[in-house]
Amino acid sequence: MPSPAPAAATGPTGTAAPPPRAMTIAGSDSGGGAGIQADLKTFNALRVFGTSAITALTAQNTEGVRDVHLVPPEMVAAQIDAVLDDIGTDAAKTGMLGTTAIVEAVAERVRFWRQRLGPFPLVVDPVMIAKSGAPLLDEPARAAIREHLLPLATVVTPNRHEAEELTGLEIRSLADARRAAAALHALGPAWVVVKGGHVEEGSAEAVDVVFDGHEWHELRAPRIATRSTHGTGCTFSAAITAYLARGYPVLAALQAAKAYITDAIRHAPAIGRGHGPTSSFYPWEPGGAESEPEGEPPGGGRSVPDRGGTARAVGGERP
Ligand SMILES: Nc1ncnc2c1ncn2[C@@H]1O[C@H](COP(=O)(O)OP(=O)(O)O)[C@@H](O)[C@H]1O
Ligand SMILES: Cc1ncc(COP(=O)(O)O)c(N)n1
């Protein structure tokens, strides 16, 4: 039998329809529960093709961070360029960035590639400290996130501590979280989500406060009593990014991501001696697809102009 003709030397090599694409710019967690690893697993579970630019290696497990090795900013930029030049992306997210130089390099490349490719959505998860207590962003880089990255963000997803650091406000209640969300919105992101994992921790629900500059929303879900919360913020922001890549309007992406993270926490596997990871793959477990809406996303899917269309939906770079 003649062997099949070799693939052409140029052009796409696959034959299946291209899936939505999402890129994560974040640190590696050797323990697999947070960072790049959590992001790529989440993209995969939500049927989005994931790409990555690694900002740092961490020697980490469920008990803590043992060591951090930062990637030179030029190498972070080179990874972003290599991916976006060839593969492109339908959405991107940032996680652990480490230093001012890396924050600045990422912001510069996002601005550059948005001009080339069109204004793809960017989710900024302003990671500062690991749950285990290790710093993942140095002190001066907090100002760089405020100055350079927040103005580019379609969605910013600080937890309680990060929202306090970025605004200087103390957050003890949902009312405080709302005040912080308004202050963060003034720094430039189109949408702000102040996550409630660490707000009113004794309450029956984990409530995230959402503000788009005009309207207030809340993402509510039962609070699950568990130690398996390593990487919840990474998984949540990756799910938002995946749903944005699939064309969901922002609020629908936030709601779908909240359902996903809640189920991922609920189905967490027993792994490690410390704060264990969540389950990114529960949609594939028997009966596990309950929070994964099937069919066309709300608003009509990838063709909706909302995906990259309006400044408010995509965010950042105000005139
Ligand atoms: N114990 C929990 N039960 C249910 N949802 C939770 C729990 N802890 C956190 N969440 C949710 O997980 C998401 C990530 O929040 P959070 O843990 O505050 O982020 P981070 O990992 O950045 O500290 C949010 O939607 C939050 O409400
Ligand atoms: C590489 C990397 N990125 C992000 C986090 C935050 O996750 P968590 O707050 O759950 O420790 C982490 N621990 N490691």
CSV table of C-alpha atoms and ligand atoms in Angstrom, one decimal:
chain,number,residue,atom,x,y,z
A,1,MET,CA,0.0,0.0,0.0
A,2,PRO,CA,1.3,3.4,-0.8
A,3,SER,CA,2.1,5.5,2.3
A,4,PRO,CA,0.0,8.6,2.8
A,5,ALA,CA,1.3,11.7,1.3
A,6,PRO,CA,3.5,13.7,3.7
A,7,ALA,CA,2.0,16.8,5.2
A,8,ALA,CA,2.7,20.0,3.3
A,9,ALA,CA,5.8,21.8,4.7
A,10,THR,CA,3.8,24.9,5.5
A,11,GLY,CA,0.3,25.6,6.8
A,12,PRO,CA,-1.7,23.9,9.5
A,13,THR,CA,-0.7,20.2,10.1
A,14,GLY,CA,-3.9,18.9,11.7
A,15,THR,CA,-7.3,18.2,10.0
A,16,ALA,CA,-9.8,18.6,12.9
A,17,ALA,CA,-11.5,22.0,13.3
A,18,PRO,CA,-9.3,24.3,15.5
A,19,PRO,CA,-10.4,24.6,19.1
A,20,PRO,CA,-10.5,27.9,21.0
A,21,ARG,CA,-7.0,28.8,22.3
A,22,ALA,CA,-6.0,30.2,25.6
A,23,MET,CA,-2.6,31.2,26.9
A,24,THR,CA,-1.3,31.3,30.5
A,25,ILE,CA,1.6,33.4,31.6
A,26,ALA,CA,2.4,32.1,35.1
A,27,GLY,CA,4.7,30.2,37.3
A,28,SER,CA,5.2,26.4,37.4
A,29,ASP,CA,4.0,24.5,40.4
A,30,SER,CA,5.9,21.2,40.5
A,31,GLY,CA,3.2,19.9,42.8
A,32,GLY,CA,0.7,20.2,39.9
A,33,GLY,CA,-2.1,22.0,41.9
A,34,ALA,CA,-1.6,25.7,41.1
A,35,GLY,CA,0.2,27.9,38.5
A,36,ILE,CA,0.8,26.7,34.9
A,37,GLN,CA,-0.1,23.1,35.7
A,38,ALA,CA,-3.6,24.1,37.1
A,39,ASP,CA,-4.2,26.4,34.2
A,40,LEU,CA,-3.4,23.9,31.5
A,41,LYS,CA,-5.4,21.2,33.1
A,42,THR,CA,-8.4,23.6,33.4
A,43,PHE,CA,-8.1,24.7,29.8
A,44,ASN,CA,-8.0,21.1,28.7
A,45,ALA,CA,-11.0,20.1,30.9
A,46,LEU,CA,-13.0,23.0,29.4
A,47,ARG,CA,-12.0,21.9,25.8
A,48,VAL,CA,-9.7,24.8,25.1
A,49,PHE,CA,-6.2,24.4,23.6
A,50,GLY,CA,-3.8,25.7,26.2
A,51,THR,CA,-0.4,27.4,25.6
A,52,SER,CA,2.0,28.8,28.2
A,53,ALA,CA,4.8,31.2,29.0
A,54,ILE,CA,6.5,30.2,32.2
A,55,THR,CA,7.7,33.1,34.5
A,56,ALA,CA,9.2,31.1,37.3
A,57,LEU,CA,9.9,27.5,38.4
A,58,THR,CA,8.8,26.8,41.9
A,59,ALA,CA,9.9,23.7,43.9
A,60,GLN,CA,6.6,23.3,45.5
A,61,ASN,CA,4.2,20.7,46.9
A,62,THR,CA,0.9,20.8,48.9
A,63,GLU,CA,2.9,21.7,52.0
A,64,GLY,CA,4.8,24.7,50.7
A,65,VAL,CA,7.2,26.4,48.4
A,66,ARG,CA,10.8,25.2,48.9
A,67,ASP,CA,12.5,27.3,46.2
A,68,VAL,CA,11.8,29.7,43.4
A,69,HIS,CA,13.9,30.2,40.2
A,70,LEU,CA,12.8,33.2,38.1
A,71,VAL,CA,12.9,33.2,34.3
A,72,PRO,CA,14.6,36.2,32.7
A,73,PRO,CA,12.1,38.7,31.4
A,74,GLU,CA,13.5,38.4,27.9
A,75,MET,CA,12.8,34.6,28.0
A,76,VAL,CA,9.2,35.3,29.2
A,77,ALA,CA,8.7,37.7,26.3
A,78,ALA,CA,10.3,35.1,23.9
A,79,GLN,CA,7.8,32.5,24.9
A,80,ILE,CA,4.9,34.8,24.5
A,81,ASP,CA,6.2,35.8,21.0
A,82,ALA,CA,6.8,32.3,19.9
A,83,VAL,CA,3.2,31.2,20.8
A,84,LEU,CA,1.3,34.3,19.6
A,85,ASP,CA,3.3,34.6,16.4
A,86,ASP,CA,2.3,31.1,15.2
A,87,ILE,CA,-0.7,29.9,17.2
A,88,GLY,CA,-2.4,33.1,18.3
A,89,THR,CA,-4.9,33.1,21.1
A,90,ASP,CA,-8.5,33.8,21.9
A,91,ALA,CA,-7.8,34.8,25.5
A,92,ALA,CA,-4.9,35.0,27.9
A,93,LYS,CA,-4.3,35.1,31.6
A,94,THR,CA,-1.5,36.0,34.0
A,95,GLY,CA,-0.7,34.4,37.3
A,96,MET,CA,2.6,34.5,39.3
A,97,LEU,CA,4.9,37.2,37.7
A,98,GLY,CA,7.6,37.5,40.4
A,99,THR,CA,9.2,40.8,39.6
A,100,THR,CA,8.7,44.3,38.2
A,101,ALA,CA,10.8,43.4,35.1
A,102,ILE,CA,8.6,40.4,34.3
A,103,VAL,CA,5.4,42.4,34.9
A,104,GLU,CA,6.7,45.2,32.5
A,105,ALA,CA,7.8,42.7,29.9
A,106,VAL,CA,4.4,40.9,29.9
A,107,ALA,CA,2.4,44.2,29.7
A,108,GLU,CA,4.6,45.3,26.8
A,109,ARG,CA,4.1,42.1,24.9
A,110,VAL,CA,0.3,42.1,25.6
A,111,ARG,CA,0.0,45.6,24.2
A,112,PHE,CA,2.1,44.6,21.1
A,113,TRP,CA,0.2,41.4,20.3
A,114,ARG,CA,-3.2,43.0,20.9
A,115,GLN,CA,-2.3,45.5,18.2
A,116,ARG,CA,-1.2,42.7,15.8
A,117,LEU,CA,-3.9,40.2,16.5
A,118,GLY,CA,-6.8,42.3,17.8
A,119,PRO,CA,-7.8,42.9,21.4
A,120,PHE,CA,-8.0,39.4,22.9
A,121,PRO,CA,-9.3,39.3,26.5
A,122,LEU,CA,-6.8,39.3,29.3
A,123,VAL,CA,-7.5,37.9,32.8
A,124,VAL,CA,-5.1,39.2,35.5
A,125,ASP,CA,-4.9,37.1,38.6
A,126,PRO,CA,-2.6,39.3,40.7
A,127,VAL,CA,-0.9,36.4,42.6
A,128,MET,CA,1.2,37.7,45.5
A,129,ILE,CA,1.5,35.0,48.2
A,130,ALA,CA,1.0,31.3,48.1
A,131,LYS,CA,-1.6,29.8,50.5
A,132,SER,CA,1.4,28.2,52.3
A,133,GLY,CA,2.8,31.8,52.9
A,134,ALA,CA,5.6,32.0,50.4
A,135,PRO,CA,5.9,35.3,48.5
A,136,LEU,CA,5.4,34.9,44.8
A,137,LEU,CA,5.7,38.6,43.9
A,138,ASP,CA,8.3,41.0,45.3
A,139,GLU,CA,7.2,44.2,47.0
A,140,PRO,CA,7.9,46.7,44.2
A,141,ALA,CA,6.2,44.6,41.6
A,142,ARG,CA,2.8,45.3,43.3
A,143,ALA,CA,2.9,48.9,42.0
A,144,ALA,CA,3.9,47.6,38.6
A,145,ILE,CA,0.8,45.4,38.5
A,146,ARG,CA,-1.3,48.4,39.4
A,147,GLU,CA,0.3,50.6,36.9
A,148,HIS,CA,1.1,48.4,33.9
A,149,LEU,CA,-1.2,45.4,34.0
A,150,LEU,CA,-4.5,46.5,35.5
A,151,PRO,CA,-5.2,49.0,32.8
A,152,LEU,CA,-4.9,46.1,30.3
A,153,ALA,CA,-7.2,43.7,32.1
A,154,THR,CA,-10.5,42.5,30.9
A,155,VAL,CA,-11.0,40.9,34.3
A,156,VAL,CA,-8.9,41.2,37.4
A,157,THR,CA,-9.4,38.5,40.1
A,158,PRO,CA,-7.7,39.5,43.4
A,159,ASN,CA,-8.4,37.5,46.6
A,160,ARG,CA,-9.0,39.4,49.8
A,161,HIS,CA,-5.3,39.9,50.6
A,162,GLU,CA,-4.4,41.0,47.0
A,163,ALA,CA,-7.3,43.4,46.9
A,164,GLU,CA,-6.1,44.9,50.2
A,165,GLU,CA,-2.6,45.3,48.9
A,166,LEU,CA,-3.6,46.8,45.6
A,167,THR,CA,-6.1,49.3,47.2
A,168,GLY,CA,-4.7,50.0,50.7
A,169,LEU,CA,-8.3,49.2,52.0
A,170,GLU,CA,-9.0,46.7,54.7
A,171,ILE,CA,-11.5,44.0,53.8
A,172,ARG,CA,-13.5,42.2,56.5
A,173,SER,CA,-17.0,42.1,55.0
A,174,LEU,CA,-18.7,41.9,51.6
A,175,ALA,CA,-19.4,45.7,51.9
A,176,ASP,CA,-15.6,46.2,52.3
A,177,ALA,CA,-15.1,43.9,49.2
A,178,ARG,CA,-17.5,46.1,47.2
A,179,ARG,CA,-15.5,49.3,48.2
A,180,ALA,CA,-12.3,47.6,47.1
A,181,ALA,CA,-13.8,46.5,43.8
A,182,ALA,CA,-14.8,50.1,43.1
A,183,ALA,CA,-11.3,51.3,43.9
A,184,LEU,CA,-9.8,48.6,41.7
A,185,HIS,CA,-12.1,49.4,38.8
A,186,ALA,CA,-10.8,53.0,38.9
A,187,LEU,CA,-7.3,51.6,38.1
A,188,GLY,CA,-8.4,50.5,34.6
A,189,PRO,CA,-9.7,46.9,34.4
A,190,ALA,CA,-13.1,46.4,32.6
A,191,TRP,CA,-14.3,44.0,35.2
A,192,VAL,CA,-13.3,43.4,38.8
A,193,VAL,CA,-13.9,40.2,40.8
A,194,VAL,CA,-13.0,40.4,44.5
A,195,LYS,CA,-12.9,36.7,45.5
A,196,GLY,CA,-14.6,35.7,48.7
A,197,GLY,CA,-12.6,32.6,49.6
A,198,HIS,CA,-11.1,34.5,52.6
A,199,VAL,CA,-13.9,37.0,53.2
A,200,GLU,CA,-16.4,36.2,56.0
A,201,GLU,CA,-14.9,32.8,56.2
A,202,GLY,CA,-17.4,31.6,58.8
A,203,SER,CA,-20.3,32.1,56.4
A,204,ALA,CA,-22.2,29.3,54.6
A,205,GLU,CA,-21.4,30.7,51.1
A,206,ALA,CA,-18.3,31.7,49.3
A,207,VAL,CA,-19.3,35.0,47.7
A,208,ASP,CA,-17.3,36.8,45.0
A,209,VAL,CA,-18.2,40.5,44.4
A,210,VAL,CA,-18.3,41.6,40.7
A,211,PHE,CA,-18.2,45.1,39.4
A,212,ASP,CA,-18.0,46.4,35.8
A,213,GLY,CA,-18.1,50.1,36.6
A,214,HIS,CA,-21.9,50.2,36.1
A,215,GLU,CA,-23.5,47.2,37.8
A,216,TRP,CA,-22.8,45.0,40.8
A,217,HIS,CA,-23.2,41.2,40.7
A,218,GLU,CA,-22.4,38.4,43.1
A,219,LEU,CA,-21.1,34.9,42.4
A,220,ARG,CA,-22.5,32.7,45.2
A,221,ALA,CA,-21.8,29.1,45.9
A,222,PRO,CA,-21.9,26.9,49.0
A,223,ARG,CA,-18.7,27.1,51.1
A,224,ILE,CA,-17.1,23.7,51.2
A,225,ALA,CA,-15.3,22.6,54.3
A,226,THR,CA,-12.0,21.3,53.0
A,227,ARG,CA,-8.2,21.8,53.1
A,228,SER,CA,-8.0,21.2,49.4
A,229,THR,CA,-7.8,24.8,48.3
A,230,HIS,CA,-4.4,24.8,46.8
A,231,GLY,CA,-4.7,26.5,43.4
A,232,THR,CA,-8.3,27.6,43.7
A,233,GLY,CA,-7.5,31.1,42.5
A,234,CYS,CA,-5.5,29.8,39.5
A,235,THR,CA,-8.1,27.3,38.5
A,236,PHE,CA,-10.9,29.9,38.8
A,237,SER,CA,-9.1,32.5,36.7
A,238,ALA,CA,-8.1,29.8,34.1
A,239,ALA,CA,-11.7,28.8,33.8
A,240,ILE,CA,-12.7,32.4,33.3
A,241,THR,CA,-10.1,32.6,30.5
A,242,ALA,CA,-11.2,29.3,28.9
A,243,TYR,CA,-14.8,30.5,28.8
A,244,LEU,CA,-13.8,33.8,27.4
A,245,ALA,CA,-11.8,32.0,24.7
A,246,ARG,CA,-14.9,30.0,23.9
A,247,GLY,CA,-16.8,33.3,23.3
A,248,TYR,CA,-18.8,33.6,26.5
A,249,PRO,CA,-19.7,37.2,27.4
A,250,VAL,CA,-17.8,38.2,30.5
A,251,LEU,CA,-20.5,37.8,33.1
A,252,ALA,CA,-21.5,34.4,31.7
A,253,ALA,CA,-17.8,33.4,31.8
A,254,LEU,CA,-17.6,34.4,35.4
A,255,GLN,CA,-20.7,32.4,36.3
A,256,ALA,CA,-19.6,29.3,34.5
A,257,ALA,CA,-16.1,29.5,36.1
A,258,LYS,CA,-17.6,29.9,39.5
A,259,ALA,CA,-19.7,26.7,38.9
A,260,TYR,CA,-16.5,24.9,37.7
A,261,ILE,CA,-14.3,25.9,40.7
A,262,THR,CA,-17.0,25.0,43.2
A,263,ASP,CA,-17.3,21.5,41.7
A,264,ALA,CA,-13.5,21.2,41.4
A,265,ILE,CA,-13.2,21.9,45.1
A,266,ARG,CA,-16.1,19.6,45.9
A,267,HIS,CA,-14.5,16.7,44.0
A,268,ALA,CA,-10.9,17.3,45.2
A,269,PRO,CA,-8.7,14.2,45.3
A,270,ALA,CA,-6.8,13.2,48.4
A,271,ILE,CA,-3.3,14.2,47.3
A,272,GLY,CA,-0.4,15.3,49.5
A,273,ARG,CA,0.0,16.0,53.2
A,274,GLY,CA,-0.9,19.7,53.1
A,275,HIS,CA,-3.4,21.8,51.2
A,276,GLY,CA,-4.3,19.5,48.4
A,277,PRO,CA,-5.2,20.4,44.8
A,278,THR,CA,-8.7,20.7,43.4
A,279,SER,CA,-10.0,18.3,40.7
A,280,SER,CA,-9.7,20.0,37.3
A,281,PHE,CA,-10.9,16.8,35.6
A,282,TYR,CA,-14.2,16.1,37.5
A,283,PRO,CA,-16.2,16.9,34.3
A,284,TRP,CA,-14.8,13.6,33.0
A,285,GLU,CA,-15.8,11.6,36.2
A,286,PRO,CA,-19.0,9.6,36.1
A,287,GLY,CA,-21.9,12.1,36.5
A,288,GLY,CA,-19.4,15.0,36.7
A,289,ALA,CA,-20.5,17.2,33.9
A,290,GLU,CA,-23.1,19.0,35.9
A,291,SER,CA,-21.6,22.4,35.8
A,292,GLU,CA,-20.3,22.3,32.2
A,293,PRO,CA,-23.0,23.9,30.0
A,294,GLU,CA,-23.2,22.0,26.8
A,295,GLY,CA,-23.9,23.5,23.3
A,296,GLU,CA,-23.7,27.1,22.3
A,297,PRO,CA,-22.5,29.4,25.0
A,298,PRO,CA,-24.8,32.2,26.1
A,299,GLY,CA,-24.8,34.9,23.6
A,300,GLY,CA,-24.1,32.6,20.6
A,301,GLY,CA,-20.5,31.5,21.0
A,302,ARG,CA,-17.2,32.4,19.4
A,303,SER,CA,-18.9,34.5,16.7
A,304,VAL,CA,-20.4,37.0,19.2
A,305,PRO,CA,-18.8,40.4,18.7
A,306,ASP,CA,-18.5,40.7,22.5
A,307,ARG,CA,-15.5,38.4,22.4
A,308,GLY,CA,-13.1,40.9,21.2
A,309,GLY,CA,-15.4,43.7,20.3
A,310,THR,CA,-16.2,46.3,22.8
A,311,ALA,CA,-13.7,48.1,25.0
A,312,ARG,CA,-15.8,47.4,28.0
A,313,ALA,CA,-15.9,43.7,27.4
A,314,VAL,CA,-12.2,43.3,26.5
A,315,GLY,CA,-10.9,46.0,28.8
A,316,GLY,CA,-7.8,48.0,29.2
A,317,GLU,CA,-6.1,50.6,27.2
A,318,ARG,CA,-8.6,53.3,27.5
A,319,PRO,CA,-8.2,56.1,25.0
B,1,LIG,N1,-14.0,26.6,50.7
B,1,LIG,C1,-14.5,27.0,49.6
B,1,LIG,N2,-15.7,26.6,49.2
B,1,LIG,C2,-16.3,27.0,48.0
B,1,LIG,N3,-15.7,27.9,47.2
B,1,LIG,C3,-14.5,28.4,47.6
B,1,LIG,C4,-13.8,28.0,48.8
B,1,LIG,N4,-12.6,28.6,48.9
B,1,LIG,C5,-12.5,29.4,47.9
B,1,LIG,N5,-13.6,29.3,47.1
B,1,LIG,C6,-13.9,30.0,45.8
B,1,LIG,O1,-12.8,29.7,45.0
B,1,LIG,C7,-12.4,30.8,44.1
B,1,LIG,C8,-11.0,31.2,44.4
B,1,LIG,O2,-11.0,32.0,45.6
B,1,LIG,P1,-9.9,32.2,46.7
B,1,LIG,O3,-9.6,30.9,47.4
B,1,LIG,O4,-10.3,33.4,47.5
B,1,LIG,O5,-8.7,32.6,45.8
B,1,LIG,P2,-7.1,32.5,46.0
B,1,LIG,O6,-6.7,31.0,45.7
B,1,LIG,O7,-6.5,33.5,45.1
B,1,LIG,O8,-6.9,32.8,47.5
B,1,LIG,C9,-13.5,31.9,44.5
B,1,LIG,O9,-14.6,31.7,43.6
B,1,LIG,C10,-13.9,31.5,45.9
B,1,LIG,O10,-15.2,32.0,46.2
B,2,LIG,C1,3.3,28.9,40.7
B,2,LIG,C2,2.2,29.3,41.6
B,2,LIG,N1,1.3,30.1,41.2
B,2,LIG,C3,0.3,30.5,42.0
B,2,LIG,C4,0.1,30.0,43.3
B,2,LIG,C5,-1.0,30.4,44.1
B,2,LIG,O1,-1.8,29.4,44.5
B,2,LIG,P1,-2.3,29.2,46.1
B,2,LIG,O2,-2.7,30.6,46.6
B,2,LIG,O3,-3.4,28.3,46.1
B,2,LIG,O4,-1.0,28.7,46.8
B,2,LIG,C6,1.1,29.1,43.7
B,2,LIG,N2,1.1,28.5,44.9
B,2,LIG,N3,2.2,28.7,42.9
